Amino acid sequence: MDMETAKLILHGQEHEFPVTVGTEGEEGIDIRKLRATTGAVTLDPGFGNTGSCESGITFINGEEGILRYRGYSIEELTEKSSFLEVAHLLIQGELPTREQLDHFRHRLTYHSLLHEDMKKFFEGFPPSAHPMSVLSTIVASLSAYYPENDDPTDIDLNIVRLLAKIKTIAAFAYKKSIGQPYVYPRNNLTYTGDFLHMMFAVPSEDYEIDPLVEETLDKLLILHADHEQNCSTSTVRMVGSSGASLFAAISAGVSALSGPLHGGANQAVINMLERIRADGGNYRKYLNMAKDRSSGFRLMGFGHRVYKNFDPRARVIKASADQVLARLGVDDPLLDIAKELERAALEDEYFVSRKLYPNVDFYSGILYRAMGIPTNMFTVMFAMGRLPGWIAQWKEMHNDPNTRIYRPRQIYVGARARPYVPIDQRS
Ligand code: ACO
């Protein structure tokens, strides 16, 4: 079969470029030789049309609302699998056998303690510190405790350490912010159960883990576990491409995730719904504001760069939100506002014509609230869920012999060359 090529005519001269086709039929024009052969570069702010790598981890079809990790649909994984199975799938490439899962769980359990000295870092933060800043700082500092080299066994150990410790770091960050004593990890609990225990247990009483909360949290972590080349994941790959350590790359990913247009959106959704409630529940006013560009207001939890029909993760969450809230006995007025807002937006020409639908963050915050997770921890929950994806993507990039340091080009539009003006001659 002839290989498909794409032709480009620049200054009357024709250039041919190979077309790479992915396993799901996606086509990419391979422009690696573009600058060398034509002298030109591409211009694609926000990288909406730029494939930065070939990857075998996650497949998304934004038009059809498909999300698969290593070929398995997100719907099936959330229904039948567990977060640790999914983490294994993403990082090792295959679902684990029972023996492999037991081994993986054992390792994650026995690496979950933080070095005692690290508590001093937490003490150094003001109580008002956002847990995402604490998380990225502590993750970066892990490289001081666990030096990194290129030995695959050492890399594997550091991956396990990171997965095991992130829940301890997250819970310690929360305990610090509310001035309660840290609760240490317990080896007899599940991954998510242990996190809930570290978050909510206090020395004066027993804390019983609600199995429904544990199960819902596990599902939410699965839903967030990977999402191909989004802002934070590309950041992880970009930082890692310089040869910087795993911990440095993941810490950068945490920082990228914190922004309100990315992972920070789940917190922003709740803030927005609270604002609407405080304003008498007048959601139409906010809908109209979102339509007016000059207002600078966006409907948080709406829209997605890739999903242009529906976000499959939002569907899974929405399907379980009512049920979980009812079983937990939570009657949240914000959920009613969210539903009204969603209904009105989905009927509104502005949102319909721009293909703006609720994304994963629109309902995840409501569920986190119902579980008692404080709003400023929502993005940390996202980071815990996304960690296996970041690690898998880092590992894929690290092991790919074709990886080059990420170094985009630009089109310079600044001042042309001009002579230096001495300071007393400047006006
Ligand atoms: N509310 C109102 N208008 C919006 C919204 C929104 N939430 N999102 C996009 N639009 C409008 C834009 O103003 C633009 O309108 P125009 O064509 O008249 O100029 C059009 O829709 C396209 O928007 P872009 O900003 O070009 O879309 P982009 O792909 O760059 O941005 C993003 C995607 C960042 C998710 C955007 O939709 C947004 O800001 N949403 C709110 C924040 C949010 O929920 N983020 C979470 C994303 S999911 C995740 O990270 C897990």
Tab-separated table of C-alpha atoms and ligand atoms in Angstrom:
chain	number	residue	atom	x	y	z
A	1	MET	CA	0.000	0.000	0.000
A	2	ASP	CA	1.276	3.457	-0.900
A	3	MET	CA	2.050	5.603	2.072
A	4	GLU	CA	-0.276	8.585	2.351
A	5	THR	CA	1.488	11.930	2.002
A	6	ALA	CA	0.459	15.552	2.404
A	7	LYS	CA	1.582	18.256	-0.010
A	8	LEU	CA	2.383	21.816	0.918
A	9	ILE	CA	3.006	24.574	-1.594
A	10	LEU	CA	5.120	27.410	-0.259
A	11	HIS	CA	6.485	30.179	-2.497
A	12	GLY	CA	5.357	28.111	-5.493
A	13	GLN	CA	7.404	25.122	-4.466
A	14	GLU	CA	5.817	21.821	-3.574
A	15	HIS	CA	6.914	19.862	-0.507
A	16	GLU	CA	5.715	16.429	0.500
A	17	PHE	CA	5.288	15.170	4.056
A	18	PRO	CA	4.500	11.679	5.321
A	19	VAL	CA	1.199	11.042	7.081
A	20	THR	CA	1.244	8.938	10.237
A	21	VAL	CA	-1.919	6.958	10.981
A	22	GLY	CA	-2.737	5.848	14.519
A	23	THR	CA	-4.372	2.549	15.481
A	24	GLU	CA	-7.786	4.254	15.634
A	25	GLY	CA	-7.328	5.868	12.220
A	26	GLU	CA	-6.250	9.305	13.434
A	27	GLU	CA	-4.028	11.036	10.889
A	28	GLY	CA	-1.071	13.248	11.636
A	29	ILE	CA	0.988	15.104	9.060
A	30	ASP	CA	4.567	14.471	10.061
A	31	ILE	CA	6.261	17.849	9.734
A	32	ARG	CA	9.529	16.943	11.439
A	33	LYS	CA	11.434	18.013	8.312
A	34	LEU	CA	9.317	21.114	7.646
A	35	ARG	CA	11.793	23.711	8.816
A	36	ALA	CA	14.793	21.974	7.287
A	37	THR	CA	13.114	21.721	3.868
A	38	THR	CA	11.026	24.913	3.714
A	39	GLY	CA	12.564	27.259	6.295
A	40	ALA	CA	9.088	27.780	7.771
A	41	VAL	CA	7.546	26.618	11.026
A	42	THR	CA	3.890	26.019	11.951
A	43	LEU	CA	1.943	28.470	14.095
A	44	ASP	CA	-0.588	26.840	16.409
A	45	PRO	CA	-1.162	28.797	19.644
A	46	GLY	CA	-2.590	26.522	22.305
A	47	PHE	CA	-1.416	23.484	20.247
A	48	GLY	CA	-5.004	22.651	19.217
A	49	ASN	CA	-3.738	20.989	16.021
A	50	THR	CA	-0.330	19.830	17.107
A	51	GLY	CA	0.520	16.257	18.019
A	52	SER	CA	3.534	16.435	20.308
A	53	CYS	CA	4.177	12.687	20.495
A	54	GLU	CA	2.966	9.232	19.568
A	55	SER	CA	1.453	7.558	22.590
A	56	GLY	CA	-0.025	4.161	23.364
A	57	ILE	CA	-1.687	5.108	26.645
A	58	THR	CA	-4.992	6.929	26.216
A	59	PHE	CA	-7.356	7.313	23.287
A	60	ILE	CA	-9.912	10.108	23.093
A	61	ASN	CA	-12.425	10.771	20.360
A	62	GLY	CA	-13.853	14.153	21.266
A	63	GLU	CA	-16.604	14.086	18.661
A	64	GLU	CA	-18.000	10.760	19.821
A	65	GLY	CA	-17.243	11.201	23.531
A	66	ILE	CA	-14.893	8.208	23.729
A	67	LEU	CA	-12.225	7.832	26.403
A	68	ARG	CA	-10.172	4.646	26.712
A	69	TYR	CA	-7.139	3.742	28.777
A	70	ARG	CA	-4.973	1.274	26.863
A	71	GLY	CA	-8.030	0.165	24.884
A	72	TYR	CA	-10.448	-0.243	27.827
A	73	SER	CA	-13.447	2.090	27.943
A	74	ILE	CA	-13.778	4.472	30.859
A	75	GLU	CA	-17.343	3.264	31.423
A	76	GLU	CA	-16.216	-0.345	31.837
A	77	LEU	CA	-13.230	0.534	33.988
A	78	THR	CA	-15.261	2.663	36.413
A	79	GLU	CA	-17.871	-0.068	36.689
A	80	LYS	CA	-15.664	-3.129	37.023
A	81	SER	CA	-12.182	-2.075	38.038
A	82	SER	CA	-10.394	-0.352	40.910
A	83	PHE	CA	-8.090	2.655	40.984
A	84	LEU	CA	-5.041	0.496	41.727
A	85	GLU	CA	-5.853	-1.822	38.810
A	86	VAL	CA	-6.163	1.214	36.553
A	87	ALA	CA	-2.894	2.660	37.870
A	88	HIS	CA	-1.200	-0.657	37.049
A	89	LEU	CA	-2.830	-0.694	33.621
A	90	LEU	CA	-1.635	2.802	32.791
A	91	ILE	CA	1.891	2.463	34.159
A	92	GLN	CA	2.679	-1.177	33.288
A	93	GLY	CA	0.583	-1.354	30.115
A	94	GLU	CA	-1.722	-4.235	31.158
A	95	LEU	CA	-4.373	-4.970	33.750
A	96	PRO	CA	-2.709	-6.843	36.622
A	97	THR	CA	-3.248	-10.488	37.457
A	98	ARG	CA	-4.493	-11.051	41.014
A	99	GLU	CA	-0.942	-11.815	42.113
A	100	GLN	CA	0.439	-8.692	40.441
A	101	LEU	CA	-2.274	-6.559	42.006
A	102	ASP	CA	-1.579	-7.960	45.477
A	103	HIS	CA	2.105	-7.259	45.023
A	104	PHE	CA	1.425	-3.742	43.739
A	105	ARG	CA	-0.956	-3.024	46.638
A	106	HIS	CA	1.582	-4.368	49.117
A	107	ARG	CA	4.310	-2.116	47.770
A	108	LEU	CA	2.059	0.947	47.765
A	109	THR	CA	1.023	0.184	51.338
A	110	TYR	CA	4.569	-0.213	52.639
A	111	HIS	CA	5.916	2.965	51.022
A	112	SER	CA	3.193	5.314	52.207
A	113	LEU	CA	4.988	6.823	55.207
A	114	LEU	CA	6.711	10.164	54.781
A	115	HIS	CA	10.214	10.657	56.108
A	116	GLU	CA	9.719	12.206	59.567
A	117	ASP	CA	11.921	15.165	58.641
A	118	MET	CA	9.473	16.080	55.900
A	119	LYS	CA	6.955	17.137	58.532
A	120	LYS	CA	9.104	20.227	59.010
A	121	PHE	CA	8.202	21.329	55.489
A	122	PHE	CA	4.507	21.204	56.325
A	123	GLU	CA	5.158	23.181	59.499
A	124	GLY	CA	6.842	25.923	57.462
A	125	PHE	CA	3.703	26.714	55.465
A	126	PRO	CA	1.163	29.249	56.691
A	127	PRO	CA	-2.231	27.629	57.466
A	128	SER	CA	-3.702	29.614	54.566
A	129	ALA	CA	-1.415	27.894	52.027
A	130	HIS	CA	-3.378	26.281	49.226
A	131	PRO	CA	-2.958	22.479	49.441
A	132	MET	CA	-1.957	22.433	45.753
A	133	SER	CA	1.100	24.632	46.497
A	134	VAL	CA	1.973	22.360	49.384
A	135	LEU	CA	1.541	19.279	47.190
A	136	SER	CA	3.760	20.520	44.365
A	137	THR	CA	6.443	21.656	46.826
A	138	ILE	CA	6.536	18.404	48.763
A	139	VAL	CA	6.526	16.297	45.586
A	140	ALA	CA	9.495	18.302	44.254
A	141	SER	CA	11.307	17.859	47.556
A	142	LEU	CA	11.066	14.045	47.312
A	143	SER	CA	14.074	14.103	44.994
A	144	ALA	CA	16.163	15.319	47.943
A	145	TYR	CA	15.201	12.188	49.892
A	146	TYR	CA	15.160	9.649	47.093
A	147	PRO	CA	17.897	10.463	44.597
A	148	GLU	CA	17.085	9.583	41.034
A	149	ASN	CA	19.180	7.896	38.403
A	150	ASP	CA	18.550	6.019	35.175
A	151	ASP	CA	18.449	2.530	36.644
A	152	PRO	CA	15.013	1.036	35.765
A	153	THR	CA	14.764	-0.659	39.195
A	154	ASP	CA	15.364	2.637	40.979
A	155	ILE	CA	12.904	4.429	38.695
A	156	ASP	CA	10.306	1.772	39.439
A	157	LEU	CA	10.878	2.185	43.183
A	158	ASN	CA	10.501	5.951	42.957
A	159	ILE	CA	7.268	5.523	40.977
A	160	VAL	CA	5.907	3.301	43.756
A	161	ARG	CA	7.056	5.785	46.399
A	162	LEU	CA	5.310	8.639	44.648
A	163	LEU	CA	2.032	6.751	44.223
A	164	ALA	CA	2.172	5.551	47.811
A	165	LYS	CA	3.076	8.882	49.376
A	166	ILE	CA	0.852	11.260	47.440
A	167	LYS	CA	-2.201	10.437	49.557
A	168	THR	CA	-0.173	10.955	52.749
A	169	ILE	CA	1.123	14.286	51.444
A	170	ALA	CA	-2.382	15.352	50.405
A	171	ALA	CA	-3.908	14.439	53.772
A	172	PHE	CA	-1.048	16.058	55.740
A	173	ALA	CA	-1.519	19.256	53.693
A	174	TYR	CA	-5.178	19.275	54.710
A	175	LYS	CA	-4.502	18.517	58.380
A	176	LYS	CA	-1.938	21.304	58.433
A	177	SER	CA	-4.458	23.761	56.937
A	178	ILE	CA	-6.996	23.062	59.704
A	179	GLY	CA	-4.458	22.797	62.514
A	180	GLN	CA	-5.155	19.157	63.374
A	181	PRO	CA	-2.502	16.532	64.143
A	182	TYR	CA	-1.319	14.448	61.211
A	183	VAL	CA	-2.795	10.982	60.950
A	184	TYR	CA	-0.312	8.375	59.763
A	185	PRO	CA	-1.074	5.839	57.027
A	186	ARG	CA	-2.460	2.492	58.140
A	187	ASN	CA	-1.454	-0.718	56.467
A	188	ASN	CA	-4.768	-2.504	56.952
A	189	LEU	CA	-6.737	-0.043	54.809
A	190	THR	CA	-7.295	0.210	51.068
A	191	TYR	CA	-5.626	2.988	49.079
A	192	THR	CA	-8.703	5.223	49.091
A	193	GLY	CA	-9.809	4.094	52.561
A	194	ASP	CA	-6.416	5.009	53.968
A	195	PHE	CA	-6.603	8.445	52.382
A	196	LEU	CA	-10.068	9.064	53.888
A	197	HIS	CA	-8.803	7.901	57.278
A	198	MET	CA	-5.790	10.217	57.148
A	199	MET	CA	-8.065	13.095	56.130
A	200	PHE	CA	-10.864	12.685	58.629
A	201	ALA	CA	-9.688	10.674	61.628
A	202	VAL	CA	-8.973	12.593	64.840
A	203	PRO	CA	-7.207	11.194	67.913
A	204	SER	CA	-10.275	11.613	70.154
A	205	GLU	CA	-12.594	9.235	68.306
A	206	ASP	CA	-12.752	6.309	65.910
A	207	TYR	CA	-13.328	7.108	62.286
A	208	GLU	CA	-15.371	4.630	60.323
A	209	ILE	CA	-14.848	4.605	56.604
A	210	ASP	CA	-18.138	4.706	54.730
A	211	PRO	CA	-17.872	2.031	52.003
A	212	LEU	CA	-19.992	4.123	49.644
A	213	VAL	CA	-17.662	7.119	50.024
A	214	GLU	CA	-14.663	4.846	49.534
A	215	GLU	CA	-16.152	3.325	46.394
A	216	THR	CA	-17.242	6.683	44.945
A	217	LEU	CA	-13.840	8.192	45.552
A	218	ASP	CA	-12.195	5.218	43.868
A	219	LYS	CA	-14.406	5.766	40.803
A	220	LEU	CA	-13.620	9.474	40.722
A	221	LEU	CA	-9.894	8.715	40.819
A	222	ILE	CA	-10.298	6.283	37.906
A	223	LEU	CA	-12.168	8.916	35.896
A	224	HIS	CA	-9.288	11.348	36.335
A	225	ALA	CA	-6.439	8.874	35.867
A	226	ASP	CA	-5.330	9.993	32.401
A	227	HIS	CA	-6.422	12.270	29.607
A	228	GLU	CA	-3.632	12.185	27.015
A	229	GLN	CA	-1.778	15.402	26.153
A	230	ASN	CA	-3.625	17.994	28.256
A	231	CYS	CA	-1.928	20.996	29.858
A	232	SER	CA	-0.528	19.264	32.964
A	233	THR	CA	0.476	16.052	31.183
A	234	SER	CA	2.256	17.963	28.434
A	235	THR	CA	3.982	19.911	31.198
A	236	VAL	CA	5.144	16.661	32.783
A	237	ARG	CA	6.499	15.495	29.424
A	238	MET	CA	8.044	18.869	28.662
A	239	VAL	CA	9.889	19.137	31.981
A	240	GLY	CA	10.862	15.469	31.785
A	241	SER	CA	12.183	15.876	28.233
A	242	SER	CA	15.075	17.947	29.585
A	243	GLY	CA	16.128	14.955	31.672
A	244	ALA	CA	14.787	16.538	34.875
A	245	SER	CA	13.769	14.032	37.533
A	246	LEU	CA	10.419	12.248	37.773
A	247	PHE	CA	9.626	14.144	40.958
A	248	ALA	CA	10.469	17.505	39.341
A	249	ALA	CA	8.313	16.705	36.297
A	250	ILE	CA	5.321	15.593	38.381
A	251	SER	CA	5.637	18.603	40.661
A	252	ALA	CA	5.454	20.830	37.559
A	253	GLY	CA	2.382	18.868	36.454
A	254	VAL	CA	0.711	19.563	39.800
A	255	SER	CA	1.381	23.290	39.347
A	256	ALA	CA	-0.033	23.226	35.810
A	257	LEU	CA	-3.126	21.420	37.049
A	258	SER	CA	-3.839	24.062	39.693
A	259	GLY	CA	-5.084	26.654	37.179
A	260	PRO	CA	-8.849	27.359	37.023
A	261	LEU	CA	-9.005	26.510	33.319
A	262	HIS	CA	-7.668	23.021	34.081
A	263	GLY	CA	-7.879	21.040	37.334
A	264	GLY	CA	-8.688	24.123	39.370
A	265	ALA	CA	-12.053	24.215	37.582
A	266	ASN	CA	-13.691	21.804	40.062
A	267	GLN	CA	-13.057	24.276	42.871
A	268	ALA	CA	-14.092	27.165	40.616
A	269	VAL	CA	-17.408	25.418	39.832
A	270	ILE	CA	-18.345	25.265	43.515
A	271	ASN	CA	-17.271	28.885	44.042
A	272	MET	CA	-19.448	29.853	41.078
A	273	LEU	CA	-22.457	27.874	42.343
A	274	GLU	CA	-22.020	29.392	45.825
A	275	ARG	CA	-21.930	32.823	44.246
A	276	ILE	CA	-25.142	32.133	42.338
A	277	ARG	CA	-26.827	30.835	45.489
A	278	ALA	CA	-25.723	33.913	47.482
A	279	ASP	CA	-27.195	36.004	44.669
A	280	GLY	CA	-30.646	34.470	45.184
A	281	GLY	CA	-30.124	31.497	42.834
A	282	ASN	CA	-30.457	33.683	39.766
A	283	TYR	CA	-28.554	31.356	37.422
A	284	ARG	CA	-29.866	33.067	34.276
A	285	LYS	CA	-27.949	36.216	35.189
A	286	TYR	CA	-24.735	34.183	35.244
A	287	LEU	CA	-25.613	32.389	32.056
A	288	ASN	CA	-25.991	35.758	30.361
A	289	MET	CA	-22.749	36.999	31.868
A	290	ALA	CA	-20.942	33.938	30.485
A	291	LYS	CA	-22.270	34.789	27.019
A	292	ASP	CA	-20.912	38.298	27.228
A	293	ARG	CA	-17.212	38.156	26.500
A	294	SER	CA	-16.585	41.587	28.011
A	295	SER	CA	-17.774	40.334	31.427
A	296	GLY	CA	-14.685	38.123	31.693
A	297	PHE	CA	-16.943	35.488	33.287
A	298	ARG	CA	-17.075	31.904	32.054
A	299	LEU	CA	-19.363	29.133	33.040
A	300	MET	CA	-16.930	27.015	35.004
A	301	GLY	CA	-17.200	23.290	34.333
A	302	PHE	CA	-18.428	23.954	30.796
A	303	GLY	CA	-16.539	23.464	27.561
A	304	HIS	CA	-13.588	21.344	26.618
A	305	ARG	CA	-10.815	21.613	24.069
A	306	VAL	CA	-11.364	18.074	22.839
A	307	TYR	CA	-14.903	16.971	23.752
A	308	LYS	CA	-17.348	18.613	21.388
A	309	ASN	CA	-20.389	16.464	22.061
A	310	PHE	CA	-20.216	15.265	25.635
A	311	ASP	CA	-17.551	14.476	28.189
A	312	PRO	CA	-17.898	10.731	28.953
A	313	ARG	CA	-16.474	11.311	32.444
A	314	ALA	CA	-19.211	13.844	33.201
A	315	ARG	CA	-21.815	11.284	32.120
A	316	VAL	CA	-20.444	8.661	34.480
A	317	ILE	CA	-20.381	11.132	37.368
A	318	LYS	CA	-23.816	12.513	36.664
A	319	ALA	CA	-25.254	9.013	36.536
A	320	SER	CA	-23.991	8.241	40.029
A	321	ALA	CA	-24.361	11.726	41.602
A	322	ASP	CA	-28.080	11.493	42.380
A	323	GLN	CA	-27.782	7.960	43.702
A	324	VAL	CA	-24.738	8.683	45.863
A	325	LEU	CA	-26.209	11.886	47.253
A	326	ALA	CA	-29.462	10.139	48.105
A	327	ARG	CA	-27.681	7.261	49.830
A	328	LEU	CA	-25.471	9.626	51.773
A	329	GLY	CA	-28.551	11.582	52.768
A	330	VAL	CA	-27.161	14.810	51.315
A	331	ASP	CA	-29.556	17.456	50.095
A	332	ASP	CA	-27.298	19.992	48.450
A	333	PRO	CA	-28.959	23.152	47.095
A	334	LEU	CA	-25.917	23.636	44.875
A	335	LEU	CA	-26.857	20.453	43.020
A	336	ASP	CA	-30.242	21.932	42.168
A	337	ILE	CA	-28.604	25.123	40.893
A	338	ALA	CA	-26.107	23.034	38.902
A	339	LYS	CA	-28.921	21.073	37.268
A	340	GLU	CA	-30.911	24.200	36.394
A	341	LEU	CA	-27.810	25.854	34.995
A	342	GLU	CA	-26.931	22.812	32.936
A	343	ARG	CA	-30.458	22.496	31.562
A	344	ALA	CA	-30.614	26.194	30.610
A	345	ALA	CA	-27.160	26.158	29.017
A	346	LEU	CA	-27.874	23.061	26.962
A	347	GLU	CA	-30.924	24.812	25.489
A	348	ASP	CA	-29.097	28.051	24.819
A	349	GLU	CA	-27.955	28.845	21.289
A	350	TYR	CA	-24.638	30.335	22.528
A	351	PHE	CA	-23.589	27.096	24.235
A	352	VAL	CA	-25.121	24.786	21.629
A	353	SER	CA	-23.446	26.494	18.674
A	354	ARG	CA	-20.055	26.457	20.407
A	355	LYS	CA	-20.502	22.846	21.468
A	356	LEU	CA	-20.067	23.711	25.138
A	357	TYR	CA	-21.139	20.850	27.415
A	358	PRO	CA	-20.570	20.101	31.095
A	359	ASN	CA	-17.116	18.630	31.626
A	360	VAL	CA	-15.886	16.292	34.351
A	361	ASP	CA	-15.469	19.149	36.800
A	362	PHE	CA	-19.079	20.264	36.672
A	363	TYR	CA	-20.335	17.420	38.869
A	364	SER	CA	-17.180	16.100	40.557
A	365	GLY	CA	-17.166	19.025	43.011
A	366	ILE	CA	-20.731	18.243	44.116
A	367	LEU	CA	-19.711	14.673	44.866
A	368	TYR	CA	-16.557	15.724	46.707
A	369	ARG	CA	-18.666	18.075	48.833
A	370	ALA	CA	-21.083	15.277	49.634
A	371	MET	CA	-18.155	13.172	50.828
A	372	GLY	CA	-17.052	15.953	53.156
A	373	ILE	CA	-13.966	16.897	51.138
A	374	PRO	CA	-13.324	20.626	51.566
A	375	THR	CA	-13.387	22.795	48.455
A	376	ASN	CA	-9.708	23.724	48.530
A	377	MET	CA	-8.847	19.998	48.358
A	378	PHE	CA	-10.800	19.315	45.158
A	379	THR	CA	-7.883	19.949	42.825
A	380	VAL	CA	-5.655	17.833	45.053
A	381	MET	CA	-8.127	14.983	44.536
A	382	PHE	CA	-7.765	15.509	40.811
A	383	ALA	CA	-3.977	15.380	41.142
A	384	MET	CA	-4.142	12.110	43.107
A	385	GLY	CA	-6.297	10.623	40.380
A	386	ARG	CA	-4.120	11.946	37.554
A	387	LEU	CA	-0.839	10.770	39.073
A	388	PRO	CA	-0.790	7.305	37.397
A	389	GLY	CA	-1.423	8.991	34.042
A	390	TRP	CA	1.368	11.500	34.550
A	391	ILE	CA	3.725	8.698	35.570
A	392	ALA	CA	2.747	6.532	32.586
A	393	GLN	CA	3.266	9.449	30.208
A	394	TRP	CA	6.592	10.364	31.821
A	395	LYS	CA	7.746	6.747	31.556
A	396	GLU	CA	6.673	6.473	27.924
A	397	MET	CA	8.518	9.681	27.100
A	398	HIS	CA	11.579	8.610	29.112
A	399	ASN	CA	11.821	5.199	27.408
A	400	ASP	CA	11.173	6.458	23.873
A	401	PRO	CA	14.467	6.641	21.943
A	402	ASN	CA	12.900	9.294	19.678
A	403	THR	CA	12.267	11.744	22.511
A	404	ARG	CA	13.930	15.077	21.964
A	405	ILE	CA	13.904	17.969	24.371
A	406	TYR	CA	10.621	19.890	23.953
A	407	ARG	CA	11.559	23.104	22.267
A	408	PRO	CA	8.777	24.813	20.291
A	409	ARG	CA	9.461	27.604	17.832
A	410	GLN	CA	7.750	30.979	17.598
A	411	ILE	CA	7.026	33.723	15.114
A	412	TYR	CA	8.802	36.790	16.381
A	413	VAL	CA	6.659	39.959	16.123
A	414	GLY	CA	8.726	42.332	18.294
A	415	ALA	CA	10.976	45.289	17.448
A	416	ARG	CA	13.452	44.928	14.616
A	417	ALA	CA	17.180	45.365	15.221
A	418	ARG	CA	17.951	48.874	16.571
A	419	PRO	CA	20.978	50.549	18.137
A	420	TYR	CA	21.290	50.868	21.886
A	421	VAL	CA	20.232	54.313	23.205
A	422	PRO	CA	22.300	55.650	26.148
A	423	ILE	CA	20.088	56.383	29.195
A	424	ASP	CA	20.382	60.213	29.100
A	425	GLN	CA	19.319	60.286	25.440
A	426	ARG	CA	16.047	58.398	26.026
A	427	SER	CA	12.791	60.300	26.010
B	1	ACO	N1	-18.325	29.767	29.268
B	1	ACO	C1	-18.639	30.665	28.308
B	1	ACO	N2	-18.072	30.662	27.072
B	1	ACO	C2	-17.150	29.737	26.821
B	1	ACO	C3	-16.794	28.765	27.771
B	1	ACO	C4	-17.413	28.805	29.044
B	1	ACO	N3	-17.107	27.916	29.979
B	1	ACO	N4	-15.846	27.946	27.245
B	1	ACO	C5	-15.628	28.389	25.996
B	1	ACO	N5	-16.421	29.462	25.729
B	1	ACO	C6	-16.540	30.185	24.440
B	1	ACO	C7	-15.355	31.097	24.219
B	1	ACO	O1	-15.582	32.398	24.707
B	1	ACO	C8	-15.252	31.036	22.714
B	1	ACO	O2	-16.288	31.864	22.201
B	1	ACO	P1	-16.048	32.711	20.824
B	1	ACO	O3	-15.930	31.661	19.751
B	1	ACO	O4	-17.271	33.560	20.690
B	1	ACO	O5	-14.801	33.477	21.016
B	1	ACO	C9	-15.613	29.595	22.364
B	1	ACO	O6	-16.490	29.194	23.416
B	1	ACO	C10	-14.421	28.660	22.274
B	1	ACO	O7	-13.692	28.752	23.499
B	1	ACO	P2	-12.124	28.638	23.621
B	1	ACO	O8	-11.679	29.383	24.843
B	1	ACO	O9	-11.476	28.988	22.318
B	1	ACO	O10	-11.962	27.096	23.842
B	1	ACO	P3	-10.675	26.363	24.378
B	1	ACO	O11	-10.674	25.026	23.745
B	1	ACO	O12	-9.455	27.199	24.195
B	1	ACO	O13	-10.915	26.263	25.949
B	1	ACO	C11	-11.655	25.497	28.044
B	1	ACO	C12	-11.383	25.127	26.575
B	1	ACO	C13	-10.406	26.123	28.661
B	1	ACO	C14	-11.979	24.220	28.817
B	1	ACO	C15	-12.859	26.494	28.085
B	1	ACO	O14	-14.015	25.887	27.579
B	1	ACO	C16	-13.112	27.011	29.501
B	1	ACO	O15	-12.499	28.023	29.906
B	1	ACO	N6	-14.023	26.360	30.289
B	1	ACO	C17	-14.262	26.757	31.653
B	1	ACO	C18	-13.172	26.179	32.562
B	1	ACO	C19	-13.275	24.697	32.759
B	1	ACO	O16	-14.349	24.156	33.030
B	1	ACO	N7	-12.127	24.011	32.656
B	1	ACO	C20	-12.042	22.566	32.868
B	1	ACO	C21	-11.681	21.865	31.608
B	1	ACO	S1	-11.747	20.136	31.821
B	1	ACO	C22	-10.368	19.752	32.639
B	1	ACO	O17	-9.354	20.374	32.632
B	1	ACO	C23	-10.452	18.552	33.428
